[in-house]
mmCIF file of C-alpha atoms in Angstrom:
data_model
loop_
_atom_site.group_PDB
_atom_site.id
_atom_site.type_symbol
_atom_site.label_atom_id
_atom_site.label_comp_id
_atom_site.label_asym_id
_atom_site.label_seq_id
_atom_site.Cartn_x
_atom_site.Cartn_y
_atom_site.Cartn_z
ATOM 1 C CA MET A 1 141.883 110.374 69.030
ATOM 2 C CA THR A 2 140.697 107.931 71.733
ATOM 3 C CA PHE A 3 143.391 107.074 74.325
ATOM 4 C CA ARG A 4 143.674 103.391 74.594
ATOM 5 C CA THR A 5 144.592 102.120 78.039
ATOM 6 C CA ILE A 6 146.430 98.807 78.608
ATOM 7 C CA TYR A 7 145.473 96.891 81.562
ATOM 8 C CA TYR A 8 147.390 93.930 83.042
ATOM 9 C CA ALA A 9 146.129 90.822 84.756
ATOM 10 C CA GLN A 10 147.120 90.779 88.483
ATOM 11 C CA SER A 11 145.878 89.086 91.387
ATOM 12 C CA SER A 12 148.217 88.575 94.530
ATOM 13 C CA SER A 13 151.905 89.105 94.994
ATOM 14 C CA GLU A 14 152.318 85.355 95.304
ATOM 15 C CA HIS A 15 150.527 84.824 91.925
ATOM 16 C CA LEU A 16 152.998 87.386 90.352
ATOM 17 C CA VAL A 17 156.075 85.687 91.564
ATOM 18 C CA ASP A 18 154.780 82.242 90.326
ATOM 19 C CA LEU A 19 153.814 83.813 87.054
ATOM 20 C CA GLY A 20 157.293 85.260 86.756
ATOM 21 C CA VAL A 21 158.776 81.666 86.962
ATOM 22 C CA ARG A 22 156.328 80.364 84.570
ATOM 23 C CA LEU A 23 156.957 83.232 82.151
ATOM 24 C CA ASP A 24 160.688 82.551 82.028
ATOM 25 C CA ILE A 25 159.838 78.774 81.308
ATOM 26 C CA PHE A 26 157.288 79.920 78.661
ATOM 27 C CA LEU A 27 159.965 82.181 76.933
ATOM 28 C CA ALA A 28 162.457 79.603 77.139
ATOM 29 C CA LEU A 29 160.425 76.894 75.490
ATOM 30 C CA GLN A 30 159.266 79.292 72.647
ATOM 31 C CA VAL A 31 163.010 80.320 72.017
ATOM 32 C CA ILE A 32 164.117 76.746 71.872
ATOM 33 C CA GLY A 33 161.119 75.843 69.461
ATOM 34 C CA LEU A 34 161.996 78.761 67.323
ATOM 35 C CA ILE A 35 165.856 77.857 67.119
ATOM 36 C CA GLY A 36 164.822 74.170 66.430
ATOM 37 C CA SER A 37 162.297 75.087 63.673
ATOM 38 C CA VAL A 38 164.710 77.379 61.817
ATOM 39 C CA ALA A 39 167.599 74.928 62.366
ATOM 40 C CA VAL A 40 165.436 71.995 60.812
ATOM 41 C CA LEU A 41 164.285 74.188 57.818
ATOM 42 C CA PHE A 42 167.864 75.262 57.137
ATOM 43 C CA THR A 43 169.139 71.690 57.444
ATOM 44 C CA ALA A 44 166.565 70.315 55.038
ATOM 45 C CA LEU A 45 167.969 72.542 52.353
ATOM 46 C CA PHE A 46 171.221 70.414 52.366
ATOM 47 C CA SER A 47 169.463 67.036 53.090
ATOM 48 C CA SER A 48 169.889 64.146 50.391
ATOM 49 C CA VAL A 49 166.125 63.607 50.772
ATOM 50 C CA SER A 50 163.667 65.764 48.821
ATOM 51 C CA ARG A 51 160.788 67.020 50.757
ATOM 52 C CA GLN A 52 157.403 68.172 49.719
ATOM 53 C CA ALA A 53 156.080 71.766 50.112
ATOM 54 C CA THR A 54 153.598 70.793 52.937
ATOM 55 C CA TRP A 55 156.502 69.778 55.113
ATOM 56 C CA TYR A 56 158.199 73.106 54.817
ATOM 57 C CA ASN A 57 154.778 74.719 55.402
ATOM 58 C CA PHE A 58 154.565 72.797 58.646
ATOM 59 C CA PHE A 59 157.843 74.257 60.043
ATOM 60 C CA ILE A 60 157.326 77.648 58.600
ATOM 61 C CA SER A 61 154.140 77.669 60.633
ATOM 62 C CA TRP A 62 155.870 76.681 63.880
ATOM 63 C CA THR A 63 158.515 79.327 63.232
ATOM 64 C CA VAL A 64 155.809 82.039 62.972
ATOM 65 C CA PHE A 65 154.110 80.566 66.002
ATOM 66 C CA CYS A 66 157.104 81.049 68.190
ATOM 67 C CA ILE A 67 157.866 84.483 66.782
ATOM 68 C CA SER A 68 154.390 85.564 67.597
ATOM 69 C CA TYR A 69 154.652 84.776 71.247
ATOM 70 C CA LEU A 70 158.317 86.328 71.387
ATOM 71 C CA LEU A 71 157.498 89.618 70.029
ATOM 72 C CA LEU A 72 157.530 91.384 73.581
ATOM 73 C CA PHE A 73 160.733 89.392 74.389
ATOM 74 C CA PHE A 74 162.549 90.626 71.251
ATOM 75 C CA ALA A 75 161.448 94.121 71.836
ATOM 76 C CA GLY A 76 162.906 94.044 75.273
ATOM 77 C CA GLN A 77 159.472 94.198 76.971
ATOM 78 C CA GLY A 78 159.277 90.534 78.186
ATOM 79 C CA HIS A 79 158.652 91.473 81.765
ATOM 80 C CA SER A 80 157.224 94.852 81.129
ATOM 81 C CA ARG A 81 153.862 96.129 82.599
ATOM 82 C CA GLU A 82 153.619 98.824 80.079
ATOM 83 C CA PRO A 83 154.332 97.680 76.425
ATOM 84 C CA PRO A 84 153.616 100.017 73.689
ATOM 85 C CA PHE A 85 149.966 99.863 72.309
ATOM 86 C CA ALA A 86 151.101 99.140 68.694
ATOM 87 C CA LEU A 87 153.466 96.299 69.928
ATOM 88 C CA CYS A 88 150.645 94.819 71.940
ATOM 89 C CA LEU A 89 148.096 94.909 69.174
ATOM 90 C CA THR A 90 150.524 93.329 66.598
ATOM 91 C CA GLN A 91 151.400 90.519 69.084
ATOM 92 C CA SER A 92 147.779 90.033 70.192
ATOM 93 C CA SER A 93 146.740 89.640 66.522
ATOM 94 C CA MET A 94 149.701 87.388 65.653
ATOM 95 C CA THR A 95 149.071 85.018 68.602
ATOM 96 C CA TYR A 96 145.365 84.682 67.527
ATOM 97 C CA ALA A 97 146.401 83.811 64.011
ATOM 98 C CA ALA A 98 149.488 81.587 64.673
ATOM 99 C CA PRO A 99 147.624 78.428 66.209
ATOM 100 C CA PRO A 100 145.145 78.130 63.417
ATOM 101 C CA PHE A 101 147.993 78.682 60.882
ATOM 102 C CA ALA A 102 150.023 75.755 62.547
ATOM 103 C CA ALA A 103 146.967 73.518 62.913
ATOM 104 C CA SER A 104 145.972 74.044 59.153
ATOM 105 C CA ALA A 105 149.534 73.519 58.111
ATOM 106 C CA THR A 106 149.558 70.232 60.114
ATOM 107 C CA LEU A 107 146.419 68.990 58.507
ATOM 108 C CA GLY A 108 148.071 69.857 55.091
ATOM 109 C CA MET A 109 151.050 67.792 55.805
ATOM 110 C CA VAL A 110 148.966 64.847 56.971
ATOM 111 C CA ILE A 111 146.672 64.950 53.880
ATOM 112 C CA GLN A 112 149.929 64.989 51.608
ATOM 113 C CA LEU A 113 151.080 61.984 53.536
ATOM 114 C CA TYR A 114 147.735 60.175 52.934
ATOM 115 C CA PHE A 115 147.970 60.940 49.259
ATOM 116 C CA ASN A 116 151.453 59.607 49.143
ATOM 117 C CA ILE A 117 150.504 56.371 50.820
ATOM 118 C CA HIS A 118 147.466 55.882 48.698
ATOM 119 C CA THR A 119 149.483 56.322 45.532
ATOM 120 C CA ALA A 120 152.188 53.920 46.928
ATOM 121 C CA LEU A 121 149.583 51.242 47.763
ATOM 122 C CA SER A 122 147.067 51.519 44.863
ATOM 123 C CA GLY A 123 149.459 52.850 42.009
ATOM 124 C CA THR A 124 146.909 55.560 41.231
ATOM 125 C CA ARG A 125 146.509 59.224 42.246
ATOM 126 C CA ILE A 126 143.848 60.857 44.131
ATOM 127 C CA LYS A 127 141.389 62.498 41.799
ATOM 128 C CA ARG A 128 142.114 66.146 41.188
ATOM 129 C CA GLU A 129 145.137 65.715 43.552
ATOM 130 C CA ARG A 130 146.900 68.824 41.966
ATOM 131 C CA VAL A 131 143.888 70.927 42.996
ATOM 132 C CA TRP A 132 143.938 69.547 46.540
ATOM 133 C CA ASN A 133 147.648 70.105 46.738
ATOM 134 C CA ALA A 134 147.348 73.726 45.784
ATOM 135 C CA ILE A 135 144.424 74.089 48.426
ATOM 136 C CA ILE A 136 146.326 72.597 51.341
ATOM 137 C CA LEU A 137 149.472 74.704 50.504
ATOM 138 C CA VAL A 138 147.633 78.103 50.391
ATOM 139 C CA LEU A 139 144.983 77.445 53.077
ATOM 140 C CA PRO A 140 147.236 77.926 56.040
ATOM 141 C CA TYR A 141 148.259 81.394 54.917
ATOM 142 C CA VAL A 142 144.707 82.324 54.089
ATOM 143 C CA ILE A 143 143.661 81.358 57.516
ATOM 144 C CA PHE A 144 146.648 83.192 59.122
ATOM 145 C CA LEU A 145 145.820 86.492 57.177
ATOM 146 C CA GLY A 146 142.216 86.241 57.842
ATOM 147 C CA VAL A 147 142.546 85.806 61.626
ATOM 148 C CA LEU A 148 145.293 88.322 61.778
ATOM 149 C CA LEU A 149 143.130 90.926 60.088
ATOM 150 C CA GLU A 150 140.028 90.224 61.975
ATOM 151 C CA SER A 151 142.077 90.710 65.282
ATOM 152 C CA LEU A 152 143.842 93.780 64.172
ATOM 153 C CA ILE A 153 140.373 95.401 63.004
ATOM 154 C CA LEU A 154 138.742 94.463 66.242
ATOM 155 C CA GLY A 155 141.433 95.994 68.302
ATOM 156 C CA LEU A 156 141.416 99.160 66.441
ATOM 157 C CA ALA A 157 137.589 99.340 66.345
ATOM 158 C CA LEU A 158 137.133 99.086 70.014
ATOM 159 C CA GLN A 159 136.741 102.500 71.636
ATOM 160 C CA GLU A 160 139.008 101.183 74.470
ATOM 161 C CA ALA A 161 141.210 98.375 73.597
ATOM 162 C CA HIS A 162 142.149 96.580 76.784
ATOM 163 C CA PHE A 163 144.901 93.985 76.752
ATOM 164 C CA SER A 164 146.163 91.523 79.508
ATOM 165 C CA THR A 165 149.771 90.356 79.463
ATOM 166 C CA ILE A 166 149.925 87.001 81.125
ATOM 167 C CA SER A 167 152.641 85.590 79.031
ATOM 168 C CA TYR A 168 152.052 87.885 75.922
ATOM 169 C CA CYS A 169 149.624 90.557 74.915
ATOM 170 C CA SER A 170 145.976 89.417 74.208
ATOM 171 C CA LEU A 171 142.645 91.387 73.816
ATOM 172 C CA GLU A 172 140.431 91.149 76.837
ATOM 173 C CA THR A 173 137.576 90.103 74.738
ATOM 174 C CA VAL A 174 136.690 86.535 74.335
ATOM 175 C CA VAL A 175 135.609 86.682 70.650
ATOM 176 C CA PRO A 176 139.165 86.237 69.040
ATOM 177 C CA GLY A 177 140.093 83.461 71.545
ATOM 178 C CA ARG A 178 137.001 81.599 70.804
ATOM 179 C CA LEU A 179 137.549 81.773 67.013
ATOM 180 C CA THR A 180 141.104 80.724 67.455
ATOM 181 C CA ALA A 181 140.315 77.860 69.646
ATOM 182 C CA ALA A 182 137.418 76.647 67.427
ATOM 183 C CA LEU A 183 139.640 76.862 64.291
ATOM 184 C CA VAL A 184 142.417 74.767 65.888
ATOM 185 C CA VAL A 185 140.034 72.083 67.171
ATOM 186 C CA PHE A 186 138.414 72.165 63.616
ATOM 187 C CA PHE A 187 141.712 71.516 61.764
ATOM 188 C CA LEU A 188 143.174 69.088 64.284
ATOM 189 C CA VAL A 189 140.140 66.736 64.711
ATOM 190 C CA PRO A 190 140.698 65.628 60.949
ATOM 191 C CA VAL A 191 144.396 65.180 61.815
ATOM 192 C CA LEU A 192 143.522 62.475 64.155
ATOM 193 C CA VAL A 193 141.071 60.783 61.841
ATOM 194 C CA LEU A 194 143.498 60.753 59.006
ATOM 195 C CA ASN A 195 146.117 59.275 61.263
ATOM 196 C CA VAL A 196 143.882 56.463 62.120
ATOM 197 C CA ILE A 197 143.073 55.811 58.549
ATOM 198 C CA ILE A 198 146.749 55.883 57.772
ATOM 199 C CA TYR A 199 147.680 53.557 60.600
ATOM 200 C CA ARG A 200 144.949 51.130 59.455
ATOM 201 C CA LYS A 201 146.208 51.266 55.680
ATOM 202 C CA LEU A 202 149.752 50.543 56.893
ATOM 203 C CA ARG A 203 148.644 47.723 59.178
ATOM 204 C CA LYS A 204 146.574 46.216 56.552
ATOM 205 C CA HIS A 205 149.582 46.121 54.049
ATOM 206 C CA SER A 206 152.281 45.446 56.843
ATOM 207 C CA SER A 207 153.281 42.175 55.198
ATOM 208 C CA ALA A 208 153.971 43.749 51.672
ATOM 209 C CA LEU A 209 155.412 47.031 52.752
ATOM 210 C CA CYS A 210 157.041 46.964 56.173
ATOM 211 C CA THR A 211 159.882 44.823 54.864
ATOM 212 C CA THR A 212 161.336 48.146 53.249
ATOM 213 C CA ARG A 213 163.252 50.506 55.434
ATOM 214 C CA ALA A 214 161.357 53.408 54.069
ATOM 215 C CA PHE A 215 157.968 52.216 55.130
ATOM 216 C CA ARG A 216 159.021 51.027 58.299
ATOM 217 C CA SER A 217 160.221 54.447 59.116
ATOM 218 C CA MET A 218 156.873 55.947 57.852
ATOM 219 C CA PHE A 219 155.030 53.676 60.152
ATOM 220 C CA VAL A 220 156.882 54.917 63.207
ATOM 221 C CA ARG A 221 156.521 58.469 62.050
ATOM 222 C CA VAL A 222 152.677 58.134 61.623
ATOM 223 C CA THR A 223 152.467 56.532 65.130
ATOM 224 C CA LEU A 224 154.450 59.416 66.731
ATOM 225 C CA PHE A 225 152.489 61.990 64.725
ATOM 226 C CA SER A 226 149.148 60.417 66.007
ATOM 227 C CA LEU A 227 150.438 61.238 69.513
ATOM 228 C CA PHE A 228 151.429 64.652 68.441
ATOM 229 C CA GLY A 229 147.945 65.319 66.984
ATOM 230 C CA LEU A 230 146.324 63.955 70.124
ATOM 231 C CA ILE A 231 148.237 66.313 72.309
ATOM 232 C CA SER A 232 147.482 69.314 70.080
ATOM 233 C CA VAL A 233 143.712 68.510 70.071
ATOM 234 C CA VAL A 234 143.712 68.200 73.821
ATOM 235 C CA ALA A 235 145.658 71.584 74.148
ATOM 236 C CA GLY A 236 143.100 73.223 71.697
ATOM 237 C CA LEU A 237 140.082 71.814 73.551
ATOM 238 C CA LEU A 238 141.532 73.025 76.923
ATOM 239 C CA PHE A 239 142.038 76.480 75.571
ATOM 240 C CA PHE A 240 138.447 76.387 73.958
ATOM 241 C CA PHE A 241 136.955 75.785 77.425
ATOM 242 C CA ILE A 242 139.133 78.070 79.459
ATOM 243 C CA VAL A 243 138.355 81.104 77.415
ATOM 244 C CA PHE A 244 134.687 80.807 78.637
ATOM 245 C CA ILE A 245 135.827 81.010 82.202
ATOM 246 C CA GLN A 246 135.640 84.601 83.528
ATOM 247 C CA ASP A 247 138.727 84.345 85.680
ATOM 248 C CA SER A 248 141.067 82.201 83.701
ATOM 249 C CA ASP A 249 144.321 83.973 83.926
ATOM 250 C CA ASP A 250 145.984 81.359 86.062
ATOM 251 C CA GLY A 251 144.641 78.532 83.946
ATOM 252 C CA LEU A 252 145.799 80.176 80.689
ATOM 253 C CA ALA A 253 149.322 80.818 82.209
ATOM 254 C CA ASP A 254 149.634 77.106 82.820
ATOM 255 C CA LEU A 255 148.249 76.214 79.307
ATOM 256 C CA ASP A 256 150.549 78.469 77.733
ATOM 257 C CA ILE A 257 153.635 76.405 78.954
ATOM 258 C CA VAL A 258 151.860 73.255 77.284
ATOM 259 C CA LEU A 259 151.464 75.124 74.118
ATOM 260 C CA ALA A 260 154.902 76.164 74.152
ATOM 261 C CA CYS A 261 155.888 72.454 74.199
ATOM 262 C CA ILE A 262 154.263 71.712 70.994
ATOM 263 C CA PRO A 263 156.801 73.287 68.504
ATOM 264 C CA ASN A 264 159.574 71.535 70.501
ATOM 265 C CA ALA A 265 157.706 68.284 69.994
ATOM 266 C CA ALA A 266 157.376 68.915 66.283
ATOM 267 C CA VAL A 267 161.160 69.434 66.067
ATOM 268 C CA PHE A 268 161.803 66.262 67.941
ATOM 269 C CA VAL A 269 159.437 64.181 65.861
ATOM 270 C CA PHE A 270 159.999 65.568 62.425
ATOM 271 C CA GLY A 271 163.368 67.183 62.601
ATOM 272 C CA THR A 272 165.505 64.177 63.814
ATOM 273 C CA HIS A 273 165.263 61.935 60.676
ATOM 274 C CA LYS A 274 168.636 60.373 59.796
ATOM 275 C CA ASP A 275 169.027 62.388 56.518
ATOM 276 C CA LEU A 276 168.891 65.625 58.617
ATOM 277 C CA LEU A 277 171.232 64.281 61.286
ATOM 278 C CA GLN A 278 173.684 63.375 58.641
ATOM 279 C CA VAL A 279 174.018 66.872 57.398
ATOM 280 C CA TRP A 280 175.484 67.773 60.555
ATOM 281 C CA MET A 281 177.788 64.785 60.768
ATOM 282 C CA PHE A 282 180.101 66.180 58.155
ATOM 283 C CA TRP A 283 182.987 64.058 59.422
ATOM 284 C CA LYS A 284 181.247 60.873 58.447
ATOM 285 C CA LYS A 285 180.814 59.478 55.055
ATOM 286 C CA LYS A 286 177.309 60.092 53.879
ATOM 287 C CA LYS A 287 175.035 57.231 52.905
ATOM 288 C CA LYS A 288 171.960 57.364 50.896
ATOM 289 C CA VAL A 289 168.895 57.472 52.927
ATOM 290 C CA GLU A 290 165.459 56.274 51.801
ATOM 291 C CA GLY A 291 162.861 58.931 52.356
ATOM 292 C CA PHE A 292 159.150 59.455 52.091
ATOM 293 C CA SER A 293 158.522 62.980 53.110
#
């Protein structure tokens, strides 16, 4: 049996102190994102508005995203320099698989939103919409399992699997990181394109549609979602280029904090709808809320 050594990224004592502060910020943001995502999923079950499966997929993906980056923390190894090999390999594989999972789930939700708007405006459904709906529901899980297995096999196949623990465990080889970054960009660029198309459709039909509360709410949601998609793509592009830099530990530590903000942005944008907030306002008389989710 080959002994696998775990190496850790270190530079100077000053860097380590600074990394410690950034690590605490990173973990705090991931914990808040996880609690928020689970709370939104739980709240939606009691909402008066029925939501489509792609919406649930979206928040499930961010829940898995946060859990992936918190495995060391949950195991009590958050600040450890020598986490167990099995734990490190598992977290490494999950953190490579979680971003494409979230990106593809995001694309699926936007495609579903486009289908809904097309049907509302034209009165007809997209050709083979049921097939497309099945694809956008299943694809995120196929992507997640595929990247997860690829990373696990790669980590086990290497004669000496070296890991770095900047904010979490990751293989010290650029192949999984490049694949993850490329997949994130691949899925999120269409998100931006579709958001522009949706924006133009709503703007074109604003006189007929924006007089209703549901479509006004949808218009604001699409606008906020475009900003969210832009932030995600920029983060994905930054990661894509940083993994090509040989000494990129410091840059990745800063980028990790940016990435940890994205689940919180998702909770803020999509988890604060009036019907969801009304679930927690049990002392108030509930009113019927128009929804388009």
